[in-house]
PDB file of C-alpha atoms and ligand atoms in Angstrom:
ATOM      1  CA  MET A   1       5.539   6.439  -5.308  1.00 94.00           C
ATOM      2  CA  LYS A   2       2.897   4.069  -3.922  1.00 98.00           C
ATOM      3  CA  LEU A   3       4.267   0.599  -3.449  1.00 98.00           C
ATOM      4  CA  VAL A   4       3.388  -2.770  -2.022  1.00 98.00           C
ATOM      5  CA  PHE A   5       6.173  -5.090  -0.817  1.00 98.00           C
ATOM      6  CA  LEU A   6       5.440  -8.771  -1.365  1.00 98.00           C
ATOM      7  CA  GLY A   7       7.547 -11.771  -0.450  1.00 97.00           C
ATOM      8  CA  PRO A   8       7.658 -14.595   2.050  1.00 97.00           C
ATOM      9  CA  PRO A   9       8.396 -14.122   5.759  1.00 97.00           C
ATOM     10  CA  GLY A  10      12.073 -13.249   6.066  1.00 97.00           C
ATOM     11  CA  ALA A  11      12.363 -11.946   2.492  1.00 98.00           C
ATOM     12  CA  GLY A  12      13.619  -8.613   3.828  1.00 98.00           C
ATOM     13  CA  LYS A  13      10.419  -6.574   3.365  1.00 98.00           C
ATOM     14  CA  GLY A  14      10.911  -4.824   6.712  1.00 98.00           C
ATOM     15  CA  THR A  15      14.664  -4.353   6.235  1.00 98.00           C
ATOM     16  CA  ILE A  16      14.441  -2.854   2.746  1.00 98.00           C
ATOM     17  CA  SER A  17      11.324  -0.761   3.403  1.00 98.00           C
ATOM     18  CA  ARG A  18      12.990   0.768   6.478  1.00 98.00           C
ATOM     19  CA  MET A  19      16.094   1.600   4.404  1.00 98.00           C
ATOM     20  CA  VAL A  20      13.889   3.267   1.777  1.00 98.00           C
ATOM     21  CA  SER A  21      11.953   5.113   4.453  1.00 97.00           C
ATOM     22  CA  GLU A  22      15.111   6.422   6.202  1.00 96.00           C
ATOM     23  CA  ARG A  23      16.927   7.374   3.006  1.00 97.00           C
ATOM     24  CA  LEU A  24      14.049   8.708   0.876  1.00 96.00           C
ATOM     25  CA  GLY A  25      11.538   9.779   3.544  1.00 96.00           C
ATOM     26  CA  ILE A  26       8.710   7.590   2.285  1.00 97.00           C
ATOM     27  CA  PRO A  27       6.368   6.299   5.027  1.00 97.00           C
ATOM     28  CA  GLN A  28       6.689   2.589   5.704  1.00 98.00           C
ATOM     29  CA  ILE A  29       3.434   1.001   6.813  1.00 98.00           C
ATOM     30  CA  SER A  30       3.763  -2.518   8.208  1.00 98.00           C
ATOM     31  CA  THR A  31       0.586  -4.335   9.206  1.00 98.00           C
ATOM     32  CA  GLY A  32       2.759  -6.787  11.191  1.00 97.00           C
ATOM     33  CA  ASP A  33       4.230  -3.874  13.211  1.00 96.00           C
ATOM     34  CA  ILE A  34       0.738  -2.406  13.769  1.00 97.00           C
ATOM     35  CA  PHE A  35      -0.525  -5.768  15.109  1.00 97.00           C
ATOM     36  CA  ARG A  36       2.565  -6.353  17.296  1.00 96.00           C
ATOM     37  CA  THR A  37       2.256  -2.876  18.843  1.00 95.00           C
ATOM     38  CA  ALA A  38      -1.428  -3.532  19.554  1.00 97.00           C
ATOM     39  CA  VAL A  39      -0.550  -6.848  21.242  1.00 96.00           C
ATOM     40  CA  LYS A  40       2.169  -5.190  23.333  1.00 95.00           C
ATOM     41  CA  GLU A  41      -0.180  -2.397  24.414  1.00 96.00           C
ATOM     42  CA  LYS A  42      -3.027  -4.866  25.056  1.00 97.00           C
ATOM     43  CA  THR A  43      -5.517  -2.780  23.052  1.00 98.00           C
ATOM     44  CA  GLU A  44      -8.842  -4.199  21.849  1.00 97.00           C
ATOM     45  CA  LEU A  45      -7.185  -4.960  18.495  1.00 97.00           C
ATOM     46  CA  GLY A  46      -4.234  -6.579  20.267  1.00 98.00           C
ATOM     47  CA  LEU A  47      -6.478  -8.932  22.235  1.00 97.00           C
ATOM     48  CA  LYS A  48      -8.250  -9.956  19.006  1.00 97.00           C
ATOM     49  CA  VAL A  49      -5.079 -10.762  17.043  1.00 98.00           C
ATOM     50  CA  GLN A  50      -2.663 -12.059  19.695  1.00 98.00           C
ATOM     51  CA  ALA A  51      -3.434 -15.777  19.278  1.00 97.00           C
ATOM     52  CA  ILE A  52      -3.466 -15.522  15.477  1.00 98.00           C
ATOM     53  CA  LEU A  53       0.006 -13.971  15.378  1.00 97.00           C
ATOM     54  CA  ALA A  54       1.376 -16.483  17.876  1.00 97.00           C
ATOM     55  CA  ALA A  55       0.120 -19.348  15.673  1.00 97.00           C
ATOM     56  CA  GLY A  56       1.447 -17.830  12.440  1.00 97.00           C
ATOM     57  CA  GLY A  57      -1.999 -17.519  10.828  1.00 97.00           C
ATOM     58  CA  LEU A  58      -3.527 -14.544   9.029  1.00 98.00           C
ATOM     59  CA  VAL A  59      -5.662 -11.881  10.691  1.00 98.00           C
ATOM     60  CA  PRO A  60      -9.167 -11.757   9.080  1.00 98.00           C
ATOM     61  CA  ASP A  61      -9.378  -9.657   5.912  1.00 98.00           C
ATOM     62  CA  GLU A  62     -12.145  -7.360   7.139  1.00 98.00           C
ATOM     63  CA  LEU A  63     -10.170  -6.247  10.189  1.00 98.00           C
ATOM     64  CA  THR A  64      -6.880  -5.859   8.302  1.00 98.00           C
ATOM     65  CA  ILE A  65      -8.453  -3.938   5.419  1.00 98.00           C
ATOM     66  CA  ALA A  66     -10.176  -1.471   7.774  1.00 98.00           C
ATOM     67  CA  ILE A  67      -6.863  -0.715   9.511  1.00 98.00           C
ATOM     68  CA  VAL A  68      -4.982  -0.107   6.263  1.00 98.00           C
ATOM     69  CA  LYS A  69      -7.787   1.989   4.778  1.00 98.00           C
ATOM     70  CA  ASP A  70      -7.694   4.241   7.825  1.00 97.00           C
ATOM     71  CA  ARG A  71      -3.879   4.464   7.846  1.00 98.00           C
ATOM     72  CA  LEU A  72      -3.763   5.439   4.164  1.00 98.00           C
ATOM     73  CA  SER A  73      -6.117   8.355   4.856  1.00 97.00           C
ATOM     74  CA  TRP A  74      -3.456  10.085   7.015  1.00 97.00           C
ATOM     75  CA  PRO A  75      -1.795  13.181   5.450  1.00 97.00           C
ATOM     76  CA  ASP A  76       1.682  11.578   5.247  1.00 96.00           C
ATOM     77  CA  ALA A  77       0.449   8.798   2.957  1.00 97.00           C
ATOM     78  CA  GLN A  78      -1.205  10.908   0.282  1.00 96.00           C
ATOM     79  CA  ARG A  79       1.758  11.035  -2.139  1.00 96.00           C
ATOM     80  CA  SER A  80       3.926   8.064  -1.292  1.00 97.00           C
ATOM     81  CA  TYR A  81       3.951   4.976   0.886  1.00 98.00           C
ATOM     82  CA  ILE A  82       5.328   1.479   1.140  1.00 98.00           C
ATOM     83  CA  LEU A  83       2.911  -1.140   2.372  1.00 98.00           C
ATOM     84  CA  ASP A  84       5.054  -3.812   4.034  1.00 98.00           C
ATOM     85  CA  GLY A  85       3.094  -7.057   4.438  1.00 97.00           C
ATOM     86  CA  PHE A  86      -0.229  -5.902   2.969  1.00 98.00           C
ATOM     87  CA  PRO A  87      -2.028  -7.150   0.921  1.00 98.00           C
ATOM     88  CA  ARG A  88      -1.608 -10.811   1.805  1.00 98.00           C
ATOM     89  CA  THR A  89      -4.767 -12.211   0.177  1.00 98.00           C
ATOM     90  CA  ILE A  90      -6.573 -11.595  -3.124  1.00 98.00           C
ATOM     91  CA  ALA A  91      -9.478 -10.068  -1.152  1.00 98.00           C
ATOM     92  CA  GLN A  92      -7.058  -7.562   0.443  1.00 98.00           C
ATOM     93  CA  ALA A  93      -5.557  -6.700  -2.964  1.00 98.00           C
ATOM     94  CA  GLU A  94      -9.022  -6.127  -4.428  1.00 98.00           C
ATOM     95  CA  ALA A  95     -10.012  -3.912  -1.504  1.00 98.00           C
ATOM     96  CA  LEU A  96      -6.790  -1.883  -1.778  1.00 98.00           C
ATOM     97  CA  ALA A  97      -7.383  -1.333  -5.503  1.00 98.00           C
ATOM     98  CA  GLY A  98     -10.731   0.190  -4.536  1.00 97.00           C
ATOM     99  CA  PHE A  99      -9.307   2.870  -2.219  1.00 95.00           C
ATOM    100  CA  SER A 100      -5.809   3.628  -3.552  1.00 95.00           C
ATOM    101  CA  SER A 101      -3.905   3.455  -6.824  1.00 94.00           C
ATOM    102  CA  LEU A 102      -0.581   1.621  -6.794  1.00 97.00           C
ATOM    103  CA  ASP A 103       2.510   2.272  -8.889  1.00 97.00           C
ATOM    104  CA  ALA A 104       4.063  -1.154  -8.336  1.00 98.00           C
ATOM    105  CA  ALA A 105       4.026  -4.356  -6.322  1.00 98.00           C
ATOM    106  CA  VAL A 106       7.591  -5.404  -5.564  1.00 98.00           C
ATOM    107  CA  ASP A 107       8.158  -9.091  -4.950  1.00 98.00           C
ATOM    108  CA  PHE A 108      11.343  -9.986  -3.054  1.00 98.00           C
ATOM    109  CA  GLU A 109      12.237 -13.541  -4.029  1.00 97.00           C
ATOM    110  CA  VAL A 110      13.984 -15.714  -1.437  1.00 96.00           C
ATOM    111  CA  LYS A 111      14.053 -19.501  -1.292  1.00 92.00           C
ATOM    112  CA  ASP A 112      12.489 -21.312   1.682  1.00 88.00           C
ATOM    113  CA  GLU A 113      15.924 -22.659   2.732  1.00 87.00           C
ATOM    114  CA  LEU A 114      17.251 -19.152   3.523  1.00 94.00           C
ATOM    115  CA  ILE A 115      14.163 -18.133   5.440  1.00 95.00           C
ATOM    116  CA  LEU A 116      14.687 -20.275   8.519  1.00 93.00           C
ATOM    117  CA  PHE A 117      18.269 -19.030   8.866  1.00 95.00           C
ATOM    118  CA  ARG A 118      17.133 -15.408   8.573  1.00 97.00           C
ATOM    119  CA  LEU A 119      14.207 -15.660  10.977  1.00 97.00           C
ATOM    120  CA  THR A 120      15.819 -17.733  13.708  1.00 94.00           C
ATOM    121  CA  GLY A 121      18.707 -15.217  13.817  1.00 95.00           C
ATOM    122  CA  ARG A 122      16.497 -12.114  13.763  1.00 97.00           C
ATOM    123  CA  ARG A 123      16.532  -9.645  16.669  1.00 97.00           C
ATOM    124  CA  VAL A 124      14.246  -6.604  16.829  1.00 97.00           C
ATOM    125  CA  CYS A 125      14.484  -3.412  18.894  1.00 97.00           C
ATOM    126  CA  LYS A 126      11.704  -3.178  21.489  1.00 94.00           C
ATOM    127  CA  VAL A 127      11.702   0.594  21.252  1.00 93.00           C
ATOM    128  CA  CYS A 128      12.149   1.617  17.580  1.00 93.00           C
ATOM    129  CA  GLY A 129      11.578  -1.675  15.745  1.00 94.00           C
ATOM    130  CA  ALA A 130      15.002  -1.682  14.018  1.00 96.00           C
ATOM    131  CA  ILE A 131      15.793  -5.122  12.570  1.00 97.00           C
ATOM    132  CA  TYR A 132      19.051  -7.014  13.247  1.00 98.00           C
ATOM    133  CA  HIS A 133      20.460 -10.473  12.572  1.00 98.00           C
ATOM    134  CA  VAL A 134      22.981 -12.242  14.770  1.00 97.00           C
ATOM    135  CA  VAL A 135      25.113 -13.173  11.721  1.00 97.00           C
ATOM    136  CA  THR A 136      24.276 -10.834   8.832  1.00 96.00           C
ATOM    137  CA  LYS A 137      23.569  -7.635  10.810  1.00 97.00           C
ATOM    138  CA  PRO A 138      24.780  -7.888  14.384  1.00 98.00           C
ATOM    139  CA  PRO A 139      24.352  -4.820  16.626  1.00 98.00           C
ATOM    140  CA  LYS A 140      27.570  -3.116  17.809  1.00 98.00           C
ATOM    141  CA  VAL A 141      26.795  -4.095  21.410  1.00 98.00           C
ATOM    142  CA  GLU A 142      25.103  -7.466  21.909  1.00 96.00           C
ATOM    143  CA  GLY A 143      21.423  -7.172  22.787  1.00 97.00           C
ATOM    144  CA  MET A 144      21.326  -3.386  22.291  1.00 98.00           C
ATOM    145  CA  CYS A 145      19.949  -1.277  19.419  1.00 98.00           C
ATOM    146  CA  ASP A 146      22.603   0.791  17.564  1.00 98.00           C
ATOM    147  CA  LEU A 147      20.035   3.490  16.808  1.00 97.00           C
ATOM    148  CA  CYS A 148      18.312   4.095  20.142  1.00 98.00           C
ATOM    149  CA  GLY A 149      19.972   1.887  22.771  1.00 98.00           C
ATOM    150  CA  GLY A 150      16.741  -0.110  23.171  1.00 98.00           C
ATOM    151  CA  GLU A 151      16.714  -3.760  24.173  1.00 98.00           C
ATOM    152  CA  LEU A 152      16.639  -6.352  21.364  1.00 98.00           C
ATOM    153  CA  TYR A 153      14.146  -9.211  21.513  1.00 96.00           C
ATOM    154  CA  ILE A 154      13.227 -12.351  19.572  1.00 96.00           C
ATOM    155  CA  ARG A 155       9.774 -12.219  17.935  1.00 96.00           C
ATOM    156  CA  ASN A 156       7.638 -14.969  19.415  1.00 92.00           C
ATOM    157  CA  ASP A 157       6.557 -16.101  15.918  1.00 96.00           C
ATOM    158  CA  ASP A 158      10.184 -16.726  14.873  1.00 96.00           C
ATOM    159  CA  LYS A 159      10.204 -20.207  16.440  1.00 94.00           C
ATOM    160  CA  GLU A 160      10.775 -22.967  13.884  1.00 92.00           C
ATOM    161  CA  GLU A 161       7.223 -24.458  14.100  1.00 93.00           C
ATOM    162  CA  THR A 162       5.587 -21.042  13.773  1.00 96.00           C
ATOM    163  CA  VAL A 163       7.824 -20.105  10.849  1.00 96.00           C
ATOM    164  CA  LYS A 164       6.562 -23.247   9.080  1.00 95.00           C
ATOM    165  CA  ALA A 165       2.936 -22.193   9.675  1.00 96.00           C
ATOM    166  CA  ARG A 166       3.720 -18.696   8.337  1.00 96.00           C
ATOM    167  CA  LEU A 167       5.362 -20.186   5.252  1.00 96.00           C
ATOM    168  CA  ASN A 168       2.285 -22.355   4.628  1.00 96.00           C
ATOM    169  CA  ALA A 169       0.022 -19.328   4.940  1.00 97.00           C
ATOM    170  CA  TYR A 170       2.319 -17.482   2.541  1.00 97.00           C
ATOM    171  CA  HIS A 171       2.284 -20.211  -0.122  1.00 96.00           C
ATOM    172  CA  GLU A 172      -1.474 -20.719   0.121  1.00 98.00           C
ATOM    173  CA  GLU A 173      -2.829 -17.200   0.524  1.00 98.00           C
ATOM    174  CA  THR A 174      -0.192 -14.684  -0.530  1.00 98.00           C
ATOM    175  CA  GLU A 175       1.857 -16.214  -3.358  1.00 98.00           C
ATOM    176  CA  PRO A 176      -1.142 -16.024  -5.766  1.00 98.00           C
ATOM    177  CA  LEU A 177      -0.798 -12.224  -5.555  1.00 98.00           C
ATOM    178  CA  ILE A 178       2.333 -12.459  -7.716  1.00 98.00           C
ATOM    179  CA  GLY A 179       0.172 -13.576 -10.668  1.00 98.00           C
ATOM    180  CA  TRP A 180      -2.606 -11.155  -9.708  1.00 98.00           C
ATOM    181  CA  TYR A 181      -0.273  -8.127  -9.890  1.00 98.00           C
ATOM    182  CA  GLY A 182       1.540  -9.592 -12.922  1.00 98.00           C
ATOM    183  CA  ASN A 183      -1.760  -9.665 -14.835  1.00 98.00           C
ATOM    184  CA  ARG A 184      -2.205  -5.976 -14.061  1.00 97.00           C
ATOM    185  CA  SER A 185       1.349  -5.085 -15.224  1.00 97.00           C
ATOM    186  CA  LEU A 186       2.243  -3.857 -11.730  1.00 98.00           C
ATOM    187  CA  LEU A 187       4.749  -6.560 -10.776  1.00 98.00           C
ATOM    188  CA  LEU A 188       8.458  -5.940 -10.247  1.00 98.00           C
ATOM    189  CA  THR A 189      10.554  -8.911  -9.111  1.00 98.00           C
ATOM    190  CA  ILE A 190      13.778  -8.410  -7.132  1.00 98.00           C
ATOM    191  CA  ASP A 191      16.215 -11.104  -6.007  1.00 98.00           C
ATOM    192  CA  GLY A 192      16.066 -10.819  -2.201  1.00 98.00           C
ATOM    193  CA  SER A 193      18.871 -13.283  -1.478  1.00 98.00           C
ATOM    194  CA  PRO A 194      22.044 -11.125  -1.656  1.00 98.00           C
ATOM    195  CA  ASP A 195      23.116  -8.842   1.230  1.00 97.00           C
ATOM    196  CA  ALA A 196      20.723  -6.012   2.161  1.00 98.00           C
ATOM    197  CA  GLU A 197      22.775  -3.196   0.578  1.00 98.00           C
ATOM    198  CA  THR A 198      22.865  -5.095  -2.754  1.00 98.00           C
ATOM    199  CA  VAL A 199      19.116  -5.764  -2.595  1.00 98.00           C
ATOM    200  CA  TYR A 200      18.467  -2.086  -1.773  1.00 98.00           C
ATOM    201  CA  ASN A 201      20.572  -0.884  -4.727  1.00 98.00           C
ATOM    202  CA  ALA A 202      18.886  -3.343  -7.104  1.00 98.00           C
ATOM    203  CA  PHE A 203      15.497  -2.148  -5.866  1.00 98.00           C
ATOM    204  CA  ILE A 204      16.375   1.542  -6.427  1.00 98.00           C
ATOM    205  CA  SER A 205      17.645   1.044  -9.971  1.00 97.00           C
ATOM    206  CA  GLU A 206      14.884  -1.381 -10.993  1.00 98.00           C
ATOM    207  CA  ILE A 207      12.018   0.684  -9.570  1.00 97.00           C
ATOM    208  CA  GLY A 208      13.329   3.761 -11.400  1.00 95.00           C
ATOM    209  CA  ARG A 209      13.338   1.862 -14.673  1.00 96.00           C
ATOM    210  CA  PHE A 210       9.931   0.312 -13.938  1.00 97.00           C
ATOM    211  CA  LEU A 211       8.255   3.658 -13.207  1.00 94.00           C
ATOM    212  CA  ARG A 212       9.692   5.288 -16.362  1.00 91.00           C
ATOM    213  CA  LYS A 213       8.149   2.596 -18.568  1.00 81.00           C
TER     214      LYS A 213
HETATM  215  P1  AP5 B   1       4.818  -9.583   9.413  1.00 66.40           P
HETATM  216  O1  AP5 B   1       5.412  -8.824  10.515  1.00 66.40           O
HETATM  217  O2  AP5 B   1       4.515  -8.897   8.131  1.00 66.40           O
HETATM  218  O3  AP5 B   1       5.704 -10.888   9.157  1.00 66.40           O
HETATM  219  P2  AP5 B   1       6.163 -11.657   7.838  1.00 66.40           P
HETATM  220  O4  AP5 B   1       5.469 -11.407   6.552  1.00 66.40           O
HETATM  221  O5  AP5 B   1       6.200 -13.048   8.279  1.00 66.40           O
HETATM  222  O6  AP5 B   1       7.499 -11.028   7.497  1.00 66.40           O
HETATM  223  P3  AP5 B   1       8.726 -10.831   8.433  1.00 66.40           P
HETATM  224  O7  AP5 B   1       8.609  -9.561   9.190  1.00 66.40           O
HETATM  225  O8  AP5 B   1       8.964 -12.071   9.215  1.00 66.40           O
HETATM  226  O9  AP5 B   1       9.893 -10.760   7.345  1.00 66.40           O
HETATM  227  P4  AP5 B   1      10.468  -9.538   6.511  1.00 66.40           P
HETATM  228  O10 AP5 B   1      10.283  -9.838   5.063  1.00 66.40           O
HETATM  229  O11 AP5 B   1       9.978  -8.223   7.005  1.00 66.40           O
HETATM  230  O12 AP5 B   1      12.011  -9.740   6.850  1.00 66.40           O
HETATM  231  P5  AP5 B   1      13.016  -8.830   7.713  1.00 66.40           P
HETATM  232  O13 AP5 B   1      13.370  -7.600   6.934  1.00 66.40           O
HETATM  233  O14 AP5 B   1      12.566  -8.652   9.111  1.00 66.40           O
HETATM  234  O15 AP5 B   1       3.456 -10.251   9.931  1.00 66.40           O
HETATM  235  C1  AP5 B   1       3.386 -10.887  11.182  1.00 66.40           C
HETATM  236  C2  AP5 B   1       2.010 -11.474  11.400  1.00 66.40           C
HETATM  237  O16 AP5 B   1       1.008 -10.444  11.396  1.00 66.40           O
HETATM  238  C3  AP5 B   1       1.519 -12.465  10.321  1.00 66.40           C
HETATM  239  O17 AP5 B   1       1.997 -13.772  10.571  1.00 66.40           O
HETATM  240  C4  AP5 B   1       0.009 -12.330  10.439  1.00 66.40           C
HETATM  241  O18 AP5 B   1      -0.463 -13.058  11.528  1.00 66.40           O
HETATM  242  C5  AP5 B   1      -0.176 -10.859  10.736  1.00 66.40           C
HETATM  243  N1  AP5 B   1      -0.365 -10.043   9.513  1.00 66.40           N
HETATM  244  C6  AP5 B   1       0.467  -9.056   9.056  1.00 66.40           C
HETATM  245  N2  AP5 B   1       0.000  -8.515   7.929  1.00 66.40           N
HETATM  246  C7  AP5 B   1      -1.163  -9.165   7.637  1.00 66.40           C
HETATM  247  C8  AP5 B   1      -2.104  -9.068   6.576  1.00 66.40           C
HETATM  248  N3  AP5 B   1      -1.963  -8.199   5.577  1.00 66.40           N
HETATM  249  N4  AP5 B   1      -3.189  -9.895   6.601  1.00 66.40           N
HETATM  250  C9  AP5 B   1      -3.355 -10.773   7.602  1.00 66.40           C
HETATM  251  N5  AP5 B   1      -2.496 -10.940   8.647  1.00 66.40           N
HETATM  252  C10 AP5 B   1      -1.405 -10.138   8.656  1.00 66.40           C
HETATM  253  O19 AP5 B   1      14.306  -9.787   7.683  1.00 66.40           O
HETATM  254  C11 AP5 B   1      14.330 -11.021   8.363  1.00 66.40           C
HETATM  255  C12 AP5 B   1      15.740 -11.277   8.919  1.00 66.40           C
HETATM  256  O20 AP5 B   1      16.671 -11.424   7.843  1.00 66.40           O
HETATM  257  C13 AP5 B   1      16.296 -10.135   9.779  1.00 66.40           C
HETATM  258  O21 AP5 B   1      17.064 -10.694  10.800  1.00 66.40           O
HETATM  259  C14 AP5 B   1      17.178  -9.339   8.807  1.00 66.40           C
HETATM  260  O22 AP5 B   1      18.244  -8.685   9.481  1.00 66.40           O
HETATM  261  C15 AP5 B   1      17.690 -10.424   7.886  1.00 66.40           C
HETATM  262  N6  AP5 B   1      17.834  -9.959   6.510  1.00 66.40           N
HETATM  263  C16 AP5 B   1      16.901  -9.273   5.798  1.00 66.40           C
HETATM  264  N7  AP5 B   1      17.349  -9.016   4.563  1.00 66.40           N
HETATM  265  C17 AP5 B   1      18.582  -9.581   4.495  1.00 66.40           C
HETATM  266  C18 AP5 B   1      19.565  -9.650   3.453  1.00 66.40           C
HETATM  267  N8  AP5 B   1      19.345  -9.127   2.243  1.00 66.40           N
HETATM  268  N9  AP5 B   1      20.714 -10.320   3.712  1.00 66.40           N
HETATM  269  C19 AP5 B   1      20.928 -10.878   4.917  1.00 66.40           C
HETATM  270  N10 AP5 B   1      20.065 -10.831   5.947  1.00 66.40           N
HETATM  271  C20 AP5 B   1      18.897 -10.182   5.727  1.00 66.40           C
HETATM  272 MG1   MG B   2       8.648  -7.633   8.526  1.00 66.40          MG
HETATM  273 ZN1   ZN B   3      16.017   0.952  18.551  1.00 66.40          ZN
END
């Protein structure tokens, strides 16, 4: 099962792909996580992308495509993967089609109004990357990861002004991919607005039906 997860910032791409990864053992590959780790570790890549992430813009296609192409050549990604947050431009989608064959692109639909609530309440584990929300998924102990005890932090692009820039980038660059994958009969649309368990269950039943078609 080779899948792409589409959807605006805060749609739940990370939340649902991590649930799928934990429960079904499919590797979750998040370009956002790769860039944030590089920034944290101050690698050459991190220094290149730091300002772009902080401003809510998109990392250049060439750089992003090279990273994903390399990651998909690893042994664990030969049979199944979920790409969380890639592709984000038509050029990225075209490049991906040239080096891997997808089974579906899953678009998680969430209205802009919900996004600000989700992102301003998000907390992420510094150690394992687990995703929480102060209202919809609070950790058992405030500020501490249920899974590994790591410290929770607020992503520095979850500030209201940066969220707006990310939403603009989404509407301009990424939303056209819905039509692009639709034209290739690869698009599956899931309502991303209910609670995460409901979205997960809808995804599992719909993807099964979609792949049997
Ligand atoms: P990235 O990390 O991919 O950010 P994003 O697309 O903005 O998406 P988010 O991670 O914000 O949202 P999500 O859909 O994963 O939601 P989550 O599950 O966390 O990218 C970051 C940056 O990297 C970009 O801005 C760009 O600069 C760069 N980049 C990355 N990929 C790139 C590419 N391909 N090309 C160029 N640049 C790239 O959920 C959000 C919150 O809501 C959480 O608190 C969660 O607990 C809660 N929540 C989730 N689902 C539900 C639910 N169903 N019910 C209630 N609460 C929920
Ligand atoms: Mg994410
Ligand atoms: Zn953790």
